[in-house]
PDB file of C-alpha atoms and ligand atoms in Angstrom:
ATOM      1  CA  UNK M   1      29.571  16.413  34.182  1.00  0.00           C
ATOM      2  CA  UNK M   2      29.838  13.018  32.336  1.00  0.00           C
ATOM      3  CA  UNK M   3      31.594  10.233  33.590  1.00  0.00           C
ATOM      4  CA  UNK M   4      30.336   7.238  31.421  1.00  0.00           C
ATOM      5  CA  UNK M   5      29.795   6.803  27.679  1.00  0.00           C
ATOM      6  CA  UNK M   6      28.055   3.940  25.909  1.00  0.00           C
ATOM      7  CA  UNK M   7      29.688   3.465  22.389  1.00  0.00           C
ATOM      8  CA  UNK M   8      28.124   0.418  20.504  1.00  0.00           C
ATOM      9  CA  UNK M   9      28.817  -2.363  22.932  1.00  0.00           C
ATOM     10  CA  UNK M  10      31.533  -0.674  24.737  1.00  0.00           C
ATOM     11  CA  UNK M  11      30.841   1.418  28.038  1.00  0.00           C
ATOM     12  CA  UNK M  12      33.694   3.596  28.446  1.00  0.00           C
ATOM     13  CA  UNK M  13      33.878   5.097  32.157  1.00  0.00           C
ATOM     14  CA  UNK M  14      35.995   7.555  34.444  1.00  0.00           C
ATOM     15  CA  UNK M  15      36.635   6.776  37.845  1.00  0.00           C
ATOM     16  CA  UNK M  16      39.114   8.148  40.483  1.00  0.00           C
ATOM     17  CA  UNK M  17      41.022   5.759  42.307  1.00  0.00           C
ATOM     18  CA  UNK M  18      44.185   3.557  42.480  1.00  0.00           C
ATOM     19  CA  UNK M  19      44.589   1.594  39.001  1.00  0.00           C
ATOM     20  CA  UNK M  20      46.268  -1.418  40.820  1.00  0.00           C
ATOM     21  CA  UNK M  21      43.048  -2.214  42.349  1.00  0.00           C
ATOM     22  CA  UNK M  22      41.116  -2.490  39.214  1.00  0.00           C
ATOM     23  CA  UNK M  23      39.508  -6.119  38.475  1.00  0.00           C
ATOM     24  CA  UNK M  24      39.466  -5.604  34.883  1.00  0.00           C
ATOM     25  CA  UNK M  25      41.135  -7.822  32.380  1.00  0.00           C
ATOM     26  CA  UNK M  26      43.968  -5.789  31.744  1.00  0.00           C
ATOM     27  CA  UNK M  27      45.473  -2.375  33.551  1.00  0.00           C
ATOM     28  CA  UNK M  28      47.644  -0.557  31.456  1.00  0.00           C
ATOM     29  CA  UNK M  29      51.198   1.026  32.957  1.00  0.00           C
ATOM     30  CA  UNK M  30      52.341   4.092  32.202  1.00  0.00           C
ATOM     31  CA  UNK M  31      55.654   2.734  31.550  1.00  0.00           C
ATOM     32  CA  UNK M  32      59.378   4.357  30.389  1.00  0.00           C
ATOM     33  CA  UNK M  33      60.742   2.394  27.229  1.00  0.00           C
ATOM     34  CA  UNK M  34      63.291   0.487  29.669  1.00  0.00           C
ATOM     35  CA  UNK M  35      60.352  -1.582  31.013  1.00  0.00           C
ATOM     36  CA  UNK M  36      62.227  -1.949  33.870  1.00  0.00           C
ATOM     37  CA  UNK M  37      60.146   0.272  36.436  1.00  0.00           C
ATOM     38  CA  UNK M  38      60.107   3.570  37.486  1.00  0.00           C
ATOM     39  CA  UNK M  39      57.942   5.878  40.027  1.00  0.00           C
ATOM     40  CA  UNK M  40      54.089   7.190  39.915  1.00  0.00           C
ATOM     41  CA  UNK M  41      51.832   4.477  37.904  1.00  0.00           C
ATOM     42  CA  UNK M  42      55.009   2.233  37.235  1.00  0.00           C
ATOM     43  CA  UNK M  43      56.325   2.099  40.779  1.00  0.00           C
ATOM     44  CA  UNK M  44      52.688   1.363  41.837  1.00  0.00           C
ATOM     45  CA  UNK M  45      52.081  -1.662  39.807  1.00  0.00           C
ATOM     46  CA  UNK M  46      55.439  -3.271  39.896  1.00  0.00           C
ATOM     47  CA  UNK M  47      54.908  -2.858  43.714  1.00  0.00           C
ATOM     48  CA  UNK M  48      51.703  -4.668  43.599  1.00  0.00           C
ATOM     49  CA  UNK M  49      52.633  -7.591  41.116  1.00  0.00           C
ATOM     50  CA  UNK M  50      55.575  -8.581  43.163  1.00  0.00           C
ATOM     51  CA  UNK M  51      59.102  -9.087  41.778  1.00  0.00           C
ATOM     52  CA  UNK M  52      57.829 -11.610  38.969  1.00  0.00           C
ATOM     53  CA  UNK M  53      57.155  -8.886  37.135  1.00  0.00           C
ATOM     54  CA  UNK M  54      60.422  -7.431  36.356  1.00  0.00           C
ATOM     55  CA  UNK M  55      61.627 -10.638  35.899  1.00  0.00           C
ATOM     56  CA  UNK M  56      58.976 -10.845  33.037  1.00  0.00           C
ATOM     57  CA  UNK M  57      59.450  -7.233  31.385  1.00  0.00           C
ATOM     58  CA  UNK M  58      63.211  -7.218  31.550  1.00  0.00           C
ATOM     59  CA  UNK M  59      62.985 -10.035  28.930  1.00  0.00           C
ATOM     60  CA  UNK M  60      61.171  -7.885  26.729  1.00  0.00           C
ATOM     61  CA  UNK M  61      64.035  -5.908  24.933  1.00  0.00           C
ATOM     62  CA  UNK M  62      62.153  -2.744  26.373  1.00  0.00           C
ATOM     63  CA  UNK M  63      59.450  -0.968  24.229  1.00  0.00           C
ATOM     64  CA  UNK M  64      59.238   1.817  21.774  1.00  0.00           C
ATOM     65  CA  UNK M  65      57.194   5.210  22.686  1.00  0.00           C
ATOM     66  CA  UNK M  66      53.503   4.918  21.545  1.00  0.00           C
ATOM     67  CA  UNK M  67      53.773   1.135  21.876  1.00  0.00           C
ATOM     68  CA  UNK M  68      52.724  -1.288  24.493  1.00  0.00           C
ATOM     69  CA  UNK M  69      53.453  -5.110  25.298  1.00  0.00           C
ATOM     70  CA  UNK M  70      51.741  -7.683  27.498  1.00  0.00           C
ATOM     71  CA  UNK M  71      52.952  -9.265  30.955  1.00  0.00           C
ATOM     72  CA  UNK M  72      51.251 -11.322  33.539  1.00  0.00           C
ATOM     73  CA  UNK M  73      49.359  -9.369  36.509  1.00  0.00           C
ATOM     74  CA  UNK M  74      50.918 -11.810  38.928  1.00  0.00           C
ATOM     75  CA  UNK M  75      49.796 -10.661  42.619  1.00  0.00           C
ATOM     76  CA  UNK M  76      47.656  -8.240  41.117  1.00  0.00           C
ATOM     77  CA  UNK M  77      43.773  -8.519  40.817  1.00  0.00           C
ATOM     78  CA  UNK M  78      43.936  -8.029  37.006  1.00  0.00           C
ATOM     79  CA  UNK M  79      45.172 -10.733  35.084  1.00  0.00           C
ATOM     80  CA  UNK M  80      47.124  -8.721  32.684  1.00  0.00           C
ATOM     81  CA  UNK M  81      49.250  -5.500  32.849  1.00  0.00           C
ATOM     82  CA  UNK M  82      49.874  -3.796  29.204  1.00  0.00           C
ATOM     83  CA  UNK M  83      52.827  -1.557  29.640  1.00  0.00           C
ATOM     84  CA  UNK M  84      52.436   1.155  27.440  1.00  0.00           C
ATOM     85  CA  UNK M  85      54.899   3.800  26.883  1.00  0.00           C
ATOM     86  CA  UNK M  86      53.789   7.583  26.284  1.00  0.00           C
ATOM     87  CA  UNK M  87      55.603  10.622  24.922  1.00  0.00           C
ATOM     88  CA  UNK M  88      57.311  13.050  27.006  1.00  0.00           C
ATOM     89  CA  UNK M  89      55.352  16.378  26.266  1.00  0.00           C
ATOM     90  CA  UNK M  90      57.306  18.882  24.239  1.00  0.00           C
ATOM     91  CA  UNK M  91      55.334  21.780  23.024  1.00  0.00           C
ATOM     92  CA  UNK M  92      56.657  22.297  19.598  1.00  0.00           C
ATOM     93  CA  UNK M  93      56.874  18.627  19.089  1.00  0.00           C
ATOM     94  CA  UNK M  94      54.210  17.887  16.497  1.00  0.00           C
ATOM     95  CA  UNK M  95      54.871  13.974  17.114  1.00  0.00           C
ATOM     96  CA  UNK M  96      53.889  14.175  20.541  1.00  0.00           C
ATOM     97  CA  UNK M  97      49.852  14.047  20.191  1.00  0.00           C
ATOM     98  CA  UNK M  98      49.951  11.077  17.674  1.00  0.00           C
ATOM     99  CA  UNK M  99      52.809   9.068  19.803  1.00  0.00           C
ATOM    100  CA  UNK M 100      49.568   9.558  22.932  1.00  0.00           C
ATOM    101  CA  UNK M 101      47.080   8.422  21.014  1.00  0.00           C
ATOM    102  CA  UNK M 102      49.182   5.345  19.823  1.00  0.00           C
ATOM    103  CA  UNK M 103      50.071   4.225  23.284  1.00  0.00           C
ATOM    104  CA  UNK M 104      46.242   4.168  23.975  1.00  0.00           C
ATOM    105  CA  UNK M 105      45.761   2.774  20.445  1.00  0.00           C
ATOM    106  CA  UNK M 106      48.148  -0.234  20.826  1.00  0.00           C
ATOM    107  CA  UNK M 107      47.381  -1.168  24.420  1.00  0.00           C
ATOM    108  CA  UNK M 108      44.090  -1.575  23.123  1.00  0.00           C
ATOM    109  CA  UNK M 109      45.169  -3.782  20.331  1.00  0.00           C
ATOM    110  CA  UNK M 110      47.289  -5.937  22.097  1.00  0.00           C
ATOM    111  CA  UNK M 111      43.978  -6.174  24.770  1.00  0.00           C
ATOM    112  CA  UNK M 112      42.080  -7.427  21.175  1.00  0.00           C
ATOM    113  CA  UNK M 113      44.913  -9.605  20.629  1.00  0.00           C
ATOM    114  CA  UNK M 114      44.765 -11.625  23.788  1.00  0.00           C
ATOM    115  CA  UNK M 115      40.634 -11.811  24.058  1.00  0.00           C
ATOM    116  CA  UNK M 116      40.525  -9.211  26.720  1.00  0.00           C
ATOM    117  CA  UNK M 117      37.360  -7.593  26.798  1.00  0.00           C
ATOM    118  CA  UNK M 118      37.976  -5.325  29.978  1.00  0.00           C
ATOM    119  CA  UNK M 119      41.074  -2.798  30.144  1.00  0.00           C
ATOM    120  CA  UNK M 120      41.898  -0.096  32.689  1.00  0.00           C
ATOM    121  CA  UNK M 121      43.777   2.962  31.678  1.00  0.00           C
ATOM    122  CA  UNK M 122      45.466   5.525  33.931  1.00  0.00           C
ATOM    123  CA  UNK M 123      46.110   9.012  32.684  1.00  0.00           C
ATOM    124  CA  UNK M 124      49.350   8.080  30.458  1.00  0.00           C
ATOM    125  CA  UNK M 125      52.146  11.204  30.526  1.00  0.00           C
ATOM    126  CA  UNK M 126      50.150  13.482  32.652  1.00  0.00           C
ATOM    127  CA  UNK M 127      52.393  12.592  35.334  1.00  0.00           C
ATOM    128  CA  UNK M 128      56.306  12.892  35.100  1.00  0.00           C
ATOM    129  CA  UNK M 129      56.267  13.332  31.417  1.00  0.00           C
ATOM    130  CA  UNK M 130      54.232  16.369  31.947  1.00  0.00           C
ATOM    131  CA  UNK M 131      51.458  16.198  29.107  1.00  0.00           C
ATOM    132  CA  UNK M 132      49.140  19.085  30.278  1.00  0.00           C
ATOM    133  CA  UNK M 133      45.848  16.991  31.236  1.00  0.00           C
ATOM    134  CA  UNK M 134      43.466  18.694  29.224  1.00  0.00           C
ATOM    135  CA  UNK M 135      45.122  18.344  25.881  1.00  0.00           C
ATOM    136  CA  UNK M 136      46.047  14.477  27.014  1.00  0.00           C
ATOM    137  CA  UNK M 137      42.326  13.711  27.858  1.00  0.00           C
ATOM    138  CA  UNK M 138      41.102  15.130  24.633  1.00  0.00           C
ATOM    139  CA  UNK M 139      43.456  12.594  22.834  1.00  0.00           C
ATOM    140  CA  UNK M 140      42.601   9.492  25.294  1.00  0.00           C
ATOM    141  CA  UNK M 141      38.897  10.090  25.071  1.00  0.00           C
ATOM    142  CA  UNK M 142      39.098  10.666  21.115  1.00  0.00           C
ATOM    143  CA  UNK M 143      41.635   7.643  20.426  1.00  0.00           C
ATOM    144  CA  UNK M 144      38.996   5.570  22.582  1.00  0.00           C
ATOM    145  CA  UNK M 145      35.981   5.879  21.224  1.00  0.00           C
ATOM    146  CA  UNK M 146      37.097   5.720  17.810  1.00  0.00           C
ATOM    147  CA  UNK M 147      38.889   2.303  18.688  1.00  0.00           C
ATOM    148  CA  UNK M 148      35.391   1.341  20.177  1.00  0.00           C
ATOM    149  CA  UNK M 149      33.333   2.317  17.274  1.00  0.00           C
ATOM    150  CA  UNK M 150      35.454   0.005  14.801  1.00  0.00           C
ATOM    151  CA  UNK M 151      35.952  -2.836  17.537  1.00  0.00           C
ATOM    152  CA  UNK M 152      32.854  -4.465  19.592  1.00  0.00           C
ATOM    153  CA  UNK M 153      35.500  -6.523  21.402  1.00  0.00           C
ATOM    154  CA  UNK M 154      35.575  -4.467  25.169  1.00  0.00           C
ATOM    155  CA  UNK M 155      32.384  -4.472  27.274  1.00  0.00           C
ATOM    156  CA  UNK M 156      34.319  -1.998  29.261  1.00  0.00           C
ATOM    157  CA  UNK M 157      37.116   0.581  28.589  1.00  0.00           C
ATOM    158  CA  UNK M 158      37.792   2.161  32.223  1.00  0.00           C
ATOM    159  CA  UNK M 159      39.526   5.003  32.936  1.00  0.00           C
ATOM    160  CA  UNK M 160      41.173   5.485  36.584  1.00  0.00           C
ATOM    161  CA  UNK M 161      42.354   9.086  37.451  1.00  0.00           C
ATOM    162  CA  UNK M 162      44.300   9.148  40.358  1.00  0.00           C
ATOM    163  CA  UNK M 163      43.437  12.775  41.508  1.00  0.00           C
ATOM    164  CA  UNK M 164      39.894  14.569  41.743  1.00  0.00           C
ATOM    165  CA  UNK M 165      41.178  17.577  39.337  1.00  0.00           C
ATOM    166  CA  UNK M 166      42.543  15.011  37.088  1.00  0.00           C
ATOM    167  CA  UNK M 167      39.006  13.092  36.767  1.00  0.00           C
ATOM    168  CA  UNK M 168      36.866  16.153  36.681  1.00  0.00           C
ATOM    169  CA  UNK M 169      38.973  17.298  33.662  1.00  0.00           C
ATOM    170  CA  UNK M 170      38.178  13.798  32.241  1.00  0.00           C
ATOM    171  CA  UNK M 171      34.765  14.245  32.606  1.00  0.00           C
ATOM    172  CA  UNK M 172      34.463  17.555  31.482  1.00  0.00           C
ATOM    173  CA  UNK M 173      36.366  16.329  28.019  1.00  0.00           C
ATOM    174  CA  UNK M 174      34.036  13.422  27.695  1.00  0.00           C
ATOM    175  CA  UNK M 175      30.813  15.615  28.461  1.00  0.00           C
ATOM    176  CA  UNK M 176      32.242  17.874  26.020  1.00  0.00           C
ATOM    177  CA  UNK M 177      32.945  15.278  22.922  1.00  0.00           C
ATOM    178  CA  UNK M 178      29.470  13.494  24.108  1.00  0.00           C
ATOM    179  CA  UNK M 179      27.690  16.973  23.402  1.00  0.00           C
ATOM    180  CA  UNK M 180      29.554  17.560  20.446  1.00  0.00           C
ATOM    181  CA  UNK M 181      27.903  15.024  18.084  1.00  0.00           C
ATOM    182  CA  UNK M 182      30.806  13.749  16.945  1.00  0.00           C
ATOM    183  CA  UNK M 183      29.200  10.977  16.069  1.00  0.00           C
ATOM    184  CA  UNK M 184      25.728   9.049  15.719  1.00  0.00           C
ATOM    185  CA  UNK M 185      23.364   9.676  18.460  1.00  0.00           C
ATOM    186  CA  UNK M 186      22.863   6.199  18.619  1.00  0.00           C
ATOM    187  CA  UNK M 187      25.802   5.558  20.120  1.00  0.00           C
ATOM    188  CA  UNK M 188      25.166   7.148  23.093  1.00  0.00           C
ATOM    189  CA  UNK M 189      22.855   5.850  25.767  1.00  0.00           C
TER     190      UNK M 189
HETATM  191  N1  APR H   1      46.674   4.840  39.972  1.00  0.00           N
HETATM  192  C1  APR H   1      46.256   5.501  39.145  1.00  0.00           C
HETATM  193  N2  APR H   1      46.539   6.577  38.241  1.00  0.00           N
HETATM  194  C2  APR H   1      47.930   7.089  39.118  1.00  0.00           C
HETATM  195  C3  APR H   1      48.987   6.220  39.945  1.00  0.00           C
HETATM  196  C4  APR H   1      47.909   4.920  40.631  1.00  0.00           C
HETATM  197  N3  APR H   1      48.081   4.214  41.568  1.00  0.00           N
HETATM  198  N4  APR H   1      49.670   6.496  40.191  1.00  0.00           N
HETATM  199  C5  APR H   1      50.013   7.806  39.766  1.00  0.00           C
HETATM  200  N5  APR H   1      48.966   8.158  38.908  1.00  0.00           N
HETATM  201  C6  APR H   1      48.622   9.087  37.803  1.00  0.00           C
HETATM  202  C7  APR H   1      49.569  10.575  38.006  1.00  0.00           C
HETATM  203  O1  APR H   1      48.817  11.151  39.340  1.00  0.00           O
HETATM  204  C8  APR H   1      49.014  10.717  36.566  1.00  0.00           C
HETATM  205  O2  APR H   1      47.831  11.651  36.538  1.00  0.00           O
HETATM  206  O3  APR H   1      48.970   8.320  36.794  1.00  0.00           O
HETATM  207  C9  APR H   1      49.415   9.732  35.810  1.00  0.00           C
HETATM  208  C10 APR H   1      50.768   9.263  35.066  1.00  0.00           C
HETATM  209  O4  APR H   1      51.621   9.696  35.750  1.00  0.00           O
HETATM  210  P1  APR H   1      52.967   8.743  35.842  1.00  0.00           P
HETATM  211  O5  APR H   1      52.623   7.687  36.841  1.00  0.00           O
HETATM  212  O6  APR H   1      54.235   9.966  36.666  1.00  0.00           O
HETATM  213  O7  APR H   1      53.096   8.378  34.427  1.00  0.00           O
HETATM  214  P2  APR H   1      54.042   9.517  33.301  1.00  0.00           P
HETATM  215  O8  APR H   1      53.673  10.727  33.294  1.00  0.00           O
HETATM  216  O9  APR H   1      53.366   8.130  31.788  1.00  0.00           O
HETATM  217  O10 APR H   1      55.486   9.182  33.217  1.00  0.00           O
HETATM  218  C11 APR H   1      56.076   7.885  32.773  1.00  0.00           C
HETATM  219  O11 APR H   1      57.425   8.219  34.825  1.00  0.00           O
HETATM  220  O12 APR H   1      57.180   6.361  36.473  1.00  0.00           O
HETATM  221  C12 APR H   1      57.478   6.711  35.699  1.00  0.00           C
HETATM  222  O13 APR H   1      58.644   4.909  34.993  1.00  0.00           O
HETATM  223  C13 APR H   1      57.772   5.630  34.330  1.00  0.00           C
HETATM  224  O14 APR H   1      59.593   7.001  33.281  1.00  0.00           O
HETATM  225  C14 APR H   1      58.342   6.600  33.205  1.00  0.00           C
HETATM  226  C15 APR H   1      57.663   8.067  33.563  1.00  0.00           C
END
C-alpha cells in the first residue's frame, strides 16, 4: 500500500483525517456552485472558519462546476481556502470525469497564482455528489501527478481522506499508478 509519492520537487501524500485540521497554505473545499456553504467538507470548513468566510464567499458570485475560487481561511489553521466545485456523478455523462479533473487542476492553478507551496485536498465529489471513490481517486491522482510533473511550485500536495476505506482506495490507486511506470522512474523516490 503506497501513501506517498515524490514527483520531482513535489511530495504527494495520502493521510486519513479532517481537512479542517490541516496547516497547509491552503485547504480545498468541496463546495457547490453557490459558494454559500452546505454539509460535509463545506459545512466543516465554514464551521471552522467562522462567519467571515460566508461574508467573503457570498460576494464571489458563485463558481462554475470544474472551477475554483480562493478566500481567506479566517479561524482555520490554513491561511487560505480554495473552493472547488466538483461534478455531481452521472453514469452516462462523458463530461463528468473532465469536470472532476478540472476541479483539482483549477485548484492547483489558483494556488500557484497565489504563490502557495502546500495544499490539502479532500476527496472531491465522492460524498453527496455520489462519485465512485475508485474512479474519482484515479482521476484525482492522475491530475495531480501530471500537474506536479509540469509545475515545480508545490513542495506538498496532501489528500486528506475522512474515512479508512476511502484512504485505502486512494492508496491502492496510488500504488497502481506508481507501479504502472506511467512516467520516468526518476520521479519516484
Ligand atoms: N475532512 C475531510 N474529508 C471530509 C470531511 C472532513 N472534515 N467531511 C467529509 N469529508 C469527506 C466525505 O466523507 C467524502 O469522502 O469528503 C468527501 C466529499 O464529500 P462531500 O463533503 O459530501 O462533498 P461532495 O461529494 O463534493 O459534495 C459537495 O455537498 O456539502 C455539500 O455544499 C456541498 O453541495 C456540495 C456537496
